[in-house]
PDB file of C-alpha atoms in Angstrom:
ATOM      1  CA  TYR A  11      -7.904  21.795 -25.252  1.00 78.00           C
ATOM      2  CA  THR A  12      -5.271  24.492 -24.845  1.00 83.00           C
ATOM      3  CA  GLU A  13      -5.255  27.361 -26.990  1.00 83.00           C
ATOM      4  CA  GLN A  14      -1.617  25.846 -28.129  1.00 85.00           C
ATOM      5  CA  GLN A  15      -3.142  22.747 -29.000  1.00 86.00           C
ATOM      6  CA  LYS A  16      -5.477  24.173 -31.101  1.00 86.00           C
ATOM      7  CA  ALA A  17      -3.439  26.625 -32.938  1.00 86.00           C
ATOM      8  CA  ASP A  18      -1.033  23.644 -33.524  1.00 88.00           C
ATOM      9  CA  PHE A  19      -3.797  21.615 -35.245  1.00 88.00           C
ATOM     10  CA  PHE A  20      -5.227  24.387 -37.569  1.00 87.00           C
ATOM     11  CA  ALA A  21      -1.255  25.235 -38.318  1.00 88.00           C
ATOM     12  CA  LEU A  22      -1.082  21.768 -39.472  1.00 89.00           C
ATOM     13  CA  PHE A  23      -4.693  21.621 -40.901  1.00 88.00           C
ATOM     14  CA  ILE A  24      -3.965  24.356 -43.048  1.00 86.00           C
ATOM     15  CA  GLU A  25      -0.469  23.347 -44.099  1.00 88.00           C
ATOM     16  CA  THR A  26      -2.030  19.831 -45.454  1.00 87.00           C
ATOM     17  CA  GLY A  27      -4.339  22.224 -47.306  1.00 85.00           C
ATOM     18  CA  GLY A  28      -7.460  21.525 -45.495  1.00 80.00           C
ATOM     19  CA  LYS A  29      -8.556  18.169 -46.628  1.00 77.00           C
ATOM     20  CA  ASN A  30      -8.136  15.738 -43.679  1.00 87.00           C
ATOM     21  CA  ALA A  31      -9.023  16.879 -39.682  1.00 88.00           C
ATOM     22  CA  ALA A  32      -8.785  13.127 -38.709  1.00 91.00           C
ATOM     23  CA  ALA A  33      -5.511  12.655 -40.049  1.00 90.00           C
ATOM     24  CA  CYS A  34      -4.527  15.839 -38.078  1.00 90.00           C
ATOM     25  CA  ALA A  35      -6.126  15.321 -35.261  1.00 90.00           C
ATOM     26  CA  ARG A  36      -4.578  11.835 -34.882  1.00 89.00           C
ATOM     27  CA  GLU A  37      -1.413  13.373 -35.164  1.00 89.00           C
ATOM     28  CA  LYS A  38      -1.538  16.351 -32.877  1.00 86.00           C
ATOM     29  CA  GLY A  39      -3.139  13.855 -30.180  1.00 87.00           C
ATOM     30  CA  ILE A  40      -6.588  15.598 -30.435  1.00 89.00           C
ATOM     31  CA  VAL A  41     -10.100  13.469 -30.053  1.00 90.00           C
ATOM     32  CA  VAL A  42     -11.250  13.069 -34.126  1.00 89.00           C
ATOM     33  CA  ARG A  43     -14.339  14.438 -33.545  1.00 91.00           C
ATOM     34  CA  THR A  44     -13.625  17.444 -31.545  1.00 89.00           C
ATOM     35  CA  ALA A  45     -11.293  18.652 -34.268  1.00 89.00           C
ATOM     36  CA  GLN A  46     -14.039  18.085 -37.030  1.00 89.00           C
ATOM     37  CA  ASN A  47     -16.447  20.256 -34.976  1.00 89.00           C
ATOM     38  CA  TRP A  48     -13.402  22.603 -34.993  1.00 87.00           C
ATOM     39  CA  VAL A  49     -13.055  22.621 -38.565  1.00 88.00           C
ATOM     40  CA  ARG A  50     -16.998  22.920 -39.046  1.00 88.00           C
ATOM     41  CA  LYS A  51     -17.027  25.753 -37.257  1.00 86.00           C
ATOM     42  CA  TYR A  52     -13.825  27.141 -39.004  1.00 83.00           C
ATOM     43  CA  ARG A  53     -15.373  26.947 -42.466  1.00 83.00           C
ATOM     44  CA  LEU A  54     -18.477  28.320 -40.860  1.00 84.00           C
ATOM     45  CA  ASP A  55     -16.425  31.662 -39.693  1.00 80.00           C
ATOM     46  CA  GLU A  56     -12.732  31.745 -40.050  1.00 73.00           C
ATOM     47  CA  GLU A  57     -12.045  34.575 -37.555  1.00 70.00           C
ATOM     48  CA  GLN A  58     -14.388  33.306 -34.711  1.00 66.00           C
ATOM     49  CA  ALA A  59     -13.287  29.647 -34.672  1.00 63.00           C
ATOM     50  CA  LEU A  60      -9.402  30.376 -34.817  1.00 68.00           C
ATOM     51  CA  PRO A  61      -7.895  30.033 -31.048  1.00 64.00           C
ATOM     52  CA  GLY A  62      -7.773  33.379 -29.503  1.00 59.00           C
ATOM     53  CA  ASN A  63     -10.730  34.917 -31.408  1.00 57.00           C
ATOM     54  CA  GLY A  64     -14.083  34.890 -30.467  1.00 53.00           C
ATOM     55  CA  PRO A  65     -15.522  34.361 -27.158  1.00 52.00           C
ATOM     56  CA  SER A  66     -14.290  31.642 -24.983  1.00 53.00           C
ATOM     57  CA  LYS A  67     -16.408  29.327 -22.797  1.00 54.00           C
ATOM     58  CA  PRO A  68     -16.409  30.289 -19.200  1.00 54.00           C
ATOM     59  CA  ALA A  69     -14.400  27.981 -16.858  1.00 51.00           C
ATOM     60  CA  VAL A  70     -17.263  25.692 -14.872  1.00 52.00           C
ATOM     61  CA  SER A  71     -16.157  24.655 -11.460  1.00 55.00           C
ATOM     62  CA  GLY A  72     -18.818  24.205  -8.347  1.00 60.00           C
ATOM     63  CA  THR A  73     -18.429  26.434  -5.338  1.00 70.00           C
ATOM     64  CA  ARG A  74     -16.380  24.591  -2.696  1.00 75.00           C
ATOM     65  CA  LYS A  75     -17.875  24.982   0.703  1.00 82.00           C
ATOM     66  CA  LEU A  76     -15.770  22.699   2.434  1.00 87.00           C
ATOM     67  CA  PHE A  77     -11.750  23.718   3.182  1.00 88.00           C
ATOM     68  CA  GLN A  78      -8.780  22.769   5.300  1.00 90.00           C
ATOM     69  CA  GLN A  79     -10.150  23.795   8.623  1.00 92.00           C
ATOM     70  CA  HIS A  80     -13.286  21.466   7.797  1.00 92.00           C
ATOM     71  CA  THR A  81     -11.051  18.531   6.677  1.00 90.00           C
ATOM     72  CA  GLU A  82      -9.266  18.550   9.763  1.00 92.00           C
ATOM     73  CA  SER A  83     -12.371  18.861  11.902  1.00 93.00           C
ATOM     74  CA  LEU A  84     -13.465  15.819  10.026  1.00 92.00           C
ATOM     75  CA  ILE A  85     -10.082  13.784  10.495  1.00 90.00           C
ATOM     76  CA  LYS A  86     -10.650  14.796  14.632  1.00 92.00           C
ATOM     77  CA  PHE A  87     -14.445  13.382  14.527  1.00 93.00           C
ATOM     78  CA  TYR A  88     -13.569  10.417  12.850  1.00 89.00           C
ATOM     79  CA  GLU A  89     -10.264   9.858  14.885  1.00 88.00           C
ATOM     80  CA  LYS A  90     -12.585   9.924  18.050  1.00 91.00           C
ATOM     81  CA  ARG A  91     -15.530   8.310  16.637  1.00 89.00           C
ATOM     82  CA  PRO A  92     -14.534   5.431  13.635  1.00 83.00           C
ATOM     83  CA  ASP A  93     -17.844   3.925  13.373  1.00 81.00           C
ATOM     84  CA  ALA A  94     -19.887   7.303  12.977  1.00 86.00           C
ATOM     85  CA  THR A  95     -22.201   7.811  10.309  1.00 86.00           C
ATOM     86  CA  LEU A  96     -22.408  10.460   7.639  1.00 90.00           C
ATOM     87  CA  LYS A  97     -25.239  11.785   9.327  1.00 91.00           C
ATOM     88  CA  GLU A  98     -23.428  12.136  12.300  1.00 92.00           C
ATOM     89  CA  ALA A  99     -20.356  13.555  10.748  1.00 92.00           C
ATOM     90  CA  ARG A 100     -22.567  16.230   9.148  1.00 94.00           C
ATOM     91  CA  THR A 101     -24.077  17.447  12.265  1.00 94.00           C
ATOM     92  CA  ALA A 102     -20.803  17.546  13.956  1.00 94.00           C
ATOM     93  CA  LEU A 103     -19.444  19.877  11.200  1.00 93.00           C
ATOM     94  CA  CYS A 104     -22.595  22.096  11.253  1.00 93.00           C
ATOM     95  CA  GLU A 105     -22.554  22.811  15.164  1.00 94.00           C
ATOM     96  CA  GLU A 106     -18.818  23.868  15.274  1.00 93.00           C
ATOM     97  CA  PHE A 107     -19.129  25.744  12.013  1.00 92.00           C
ATOM     98  CA  LYS A 108     -22.593  27.799  12.496  1.00 90.00           C
ATOM     99  CA  ASP A 109     -23.333  29.218   9.078  1.00 88.00           C
ATOM    100  CA  LEU A 110     -22.184  25.701   6.781  1.00 90.00           C
ATOM    101  CA  THR A 111     -25.126  23.395   5.373  1.00 90.00           C
ATOM    102  CA  ILE A 112     -23.980  20.765   3.078  1.00 91.00           C
ATOM    103  CA  THR A 113     -25.297  17.609   1.627  1.00 91.00           C
ATOM    104  CA  ILE A 114     -24.421  14.030   2.538  1.00 90.00           C
ATOM    105  CA  GLY A 115     -23.318  13.459  -1.054  1.00 89.00           C
ATOM    106  CA  ALA A 116     -20.991  16.648  -0.889  1.00 90.00           C
ATOM    107  CA  LEU A 117     -19.720  15.346   2.784  1.00 91.00           C
ATOM    108  CA  GLN A 118     -18.794  11.668   1.476  1.00 89.00           C
ATOM    109  CA  LYS A 119     -16.978  13.364  -1.758  1.00 89.00           C
ATOM    110  CA  HIS A 120     -15.165  15.878   0.459  1.00 90.00           C
ATOM    111  CA  LEU A 121     -14.079  12.635   2.912  1.00 89.00           C
ATOM    112  CA  VAL A 122     -13.251  10.381  -0.047  1.00 86.00           C
ATOM    113  CA  LYS A 123     -11.394  13.317  -1.922  1.00 86.00           C
ATOM    114  CA  HIS A 124      -9.632  15.736   0.697  1.00 85.00           C
ATOM    115  CA  CYS A 125      -9.520  13.318   3.915  1.00 83.00           C
ATOM    116  CA  CYS A 126      -8.804  10.236   2.380  1.00 80.00           C
ATOM    117  CA  LEU A 127     -11.519   8.050   3.950  1.00 83.00           C
ATOM    118  CA  THR A 128     -13.642   5.516   2.435  1.00 78.00           C
ATOM    119  CA  LEU A 129     -16.634   4.541   4.486  1.00 72.00           C
ATOM    120  CA  LYS A 130     -17.801   0.598   4.570  1.00 68.00           C
ATOM    121  CA  LYS A 131     -21.651  -0.327   4.486  1.00 64.00           C
ATOM    122  CA  LEU A 132     -22.453  -2.447   7.373  1.00 58.00           C
ATOM    123  CA  GLU A 133     -25.126  -4.758   6.649  1.00 61.00           C
ATOM    124  CA  LYS A 134     -27.710  -6.179   8.796  1.00 63.00           C
ATOM    125  CA  LEU A 135     -27.277 -10.202   8.837  1.00 63.00           C
ATOM    126  CA  PRO A 136     -30.524 -12.032   8.678  1.00 70.00           C
ATOM    127  CA  ALA A 137     -31.865 -13.670  12.204  1.00 72.00           C
ATOM    128  CA  ALA A 138     -31.697 -16.732  10.080  1.00 74.00           C
ATOM    129  CA  ARG A 139     -28.514 -16.751   9.652  1.00 73.00           C
ATOM    130  CA  VAL A 140     -28.312 -18.019  13.787  1.00 76.00           C
ATOM    131  CA  SER A 141     -31.910 -19.842  13.630  1.00 83.00           C
ATOM    132  CA  GLU A 142     -31.777 -23.500  15.103  1.00 88.00           C
ATOM    133  CA  ARG A 143     -32.378 -25.359  11.496  1.00 87.00           C
ATOM    134  CA  THR A 144     -28.995 -23.072   9.909  1.00 84.00           C
ATOM    135  CA  VAL A 145     -26.941 -24.362  13.434  1.00 85.00           C
ATOM    136  CA  THR A 146     -27.756 -27.928  13.135  1.00 89.00           C
ATOM    137  CA  MET A 147     -27.326 -27.837   9.025  1.00 88.00           C
ATOM    138  CA  ARG A 148     -23.657 -26.402   9.789  1.00 84.00           C
ATOM    139  CA  TYR A 149     -23.064 -28.764  12.449  1.00 88.00           C
ATOM    140  CA  ASP A 150     -24.143 -31.723  10.263  1.00 90.00           C
ATOM    141  CA  CYS A 151     -21.897 -30.214   7.806  1.00 85.00           C
ATOM    142  CA  VAL A 152     -18.637 -30.362   9.659  1.00 83.00           C
ATOM    143  CA  GLN A 153     -19.852 -33.782  11.007  1.00 87.00           C
ATOM    144  CA  GLY A 154     -19.963 -34.771   7.659  1.00 86.00           C
ATOM    145  CA  TRP A 155     -16.074 -33.457   6.831  1.00 81.00           C
ATOM    146  CA  LEU A 156     -14.731 -35.074   9.564  1.00 81.00           C
ATOM    147  CA  ALA A 157     -16.276 -38.419   8.869  1.00 85.00           C
ATOM    148  CA  ASP A 158     -14.500 -38.287   5.263  1.00 82.00           C
ATOM    149  CA  THR A 159     -11.060 -39.418   5.721  1.00 75.00           C
ATOM    150  CA  THR A 160     -10.077 -37.539   2.030  1.00 74.00           C
ATOM    151  CA  PHE A 161     -10.672 -34.155   3.631  1.00 70.00           C
ATOM    152  CA  CYS A 162      -7.829 -32.435   4.332  1.00 72.00           C
ATOM    153  CA  PHE A 163      -7.578 -30.013   6.898  1.00 68.00           C
ATOM    154  CA  GLU A 164      -4.557 -28.778   6.890  1.00 70.00           C
ATOM    155  CA  ASP A 165      -5.159 -26.387   3.538  1.00 69.00           C
ATOM    156  CA  CYS A 166      -8.358 -24.748   5.193  1.00 71.00           C
ATOM    157  CA  VAL A 167      -8.755 -21.709   6.927  1.00 66.00           C
ATOM    158  CA  PHE A 168     -12.248 -21.556   8.369  1.00 65.00           C
ATOM    159  CA  LEU A 169     -13.665 -17.531   8.843  1.00 59.00           C
ATOM    160  CA  ASP A 170     -16.918 -16.555  10.823  1.00 59.00           C
ATOM    161  CA  GLU A 171     -18.615 -14.491   8.439  1.00 59.00           C
ATOM    162  CA  ALA A 172     -20.959 -12.650  10.601  1.00 53.00           C
ATOM    163  CA  GLY A 173     -17.767 -11.438  13.007  1.00 51.00           C
ATOM    164  CA  PHE A 174     -15.723 -10.437  10.085  1.00 50.00           C
ATOM    165  CA  ASN A 175     -18.692  -8.064   8.818  1.00 52.00           C
ATOM    166  CA  MET A 176     -19.105  -6.713  12.407  1.00 51.00           C
ATOM    167  CA  HIS A 177     -15.481  -5.503  12.898  1.00 50.00           C
ATOM    168  CA  ILE A 178     -14.951  -4.149   9.213  1.00 53.00           C
ATOM    169  CA  LYS A 179     -13.916  -0.361   9.637  1.00 53.00           C
ATOM    170  CA  ARG A 180     -13.299   2.669   7.760  1.00 52.00           C
ATOM    171  CA  ASN A 181     -10.152   3.059   6.211  1.00 46.00           C
TER     172      ASN A 181
END
C-alpha cells in the first residue's frame, strides 16, 4: 500500500474514534488483517506506525540478468530453430554473451514474460500404440462402426493423435 492509502486509513480510523479498524479498512479498500496489524503497531508506538515515520522496508526485487539484447537474440534463435530445447537456447545464449550465466527456470520465465514464447512439451508415445494387437483392435472397432447402420459418419472427425502430438510447435 502507498503512504497515501495508509494516511487515508489512519485519518478515517482516528476520525471515527479508533474503534473499528475492519470497517475503516473495508471503506478504504484495504485488507482487514493488514489494517488490524497497522492499528496494533499504532497502539504500541503511535509515532513509528504512522505513514512517513519510522524505517521503511527496502524494495525487494531480483537482479535481472537478461535484457533487450538477450531478448532479441532469443527471438532470432527460436525463429531459426522453433524445435530447440531450453538447454540448447541457454547454450546458444551463453556462447553469444560470454559472461552470462542463467538457470533454465529463469530462461523459461524470460521467454514467457519478455519474448511472448510458450513451450509445449512433447511426450514420447509408447510402442504399444502401434503394436500388432492395438492395430487389430482399432481395425475391428472401425469394422464394427461400418457394420452398424445407425452410426452417422457425417458428424464425425477423426484425428490421428500420434501425428497431432508430433507436430506441436511453440506459439
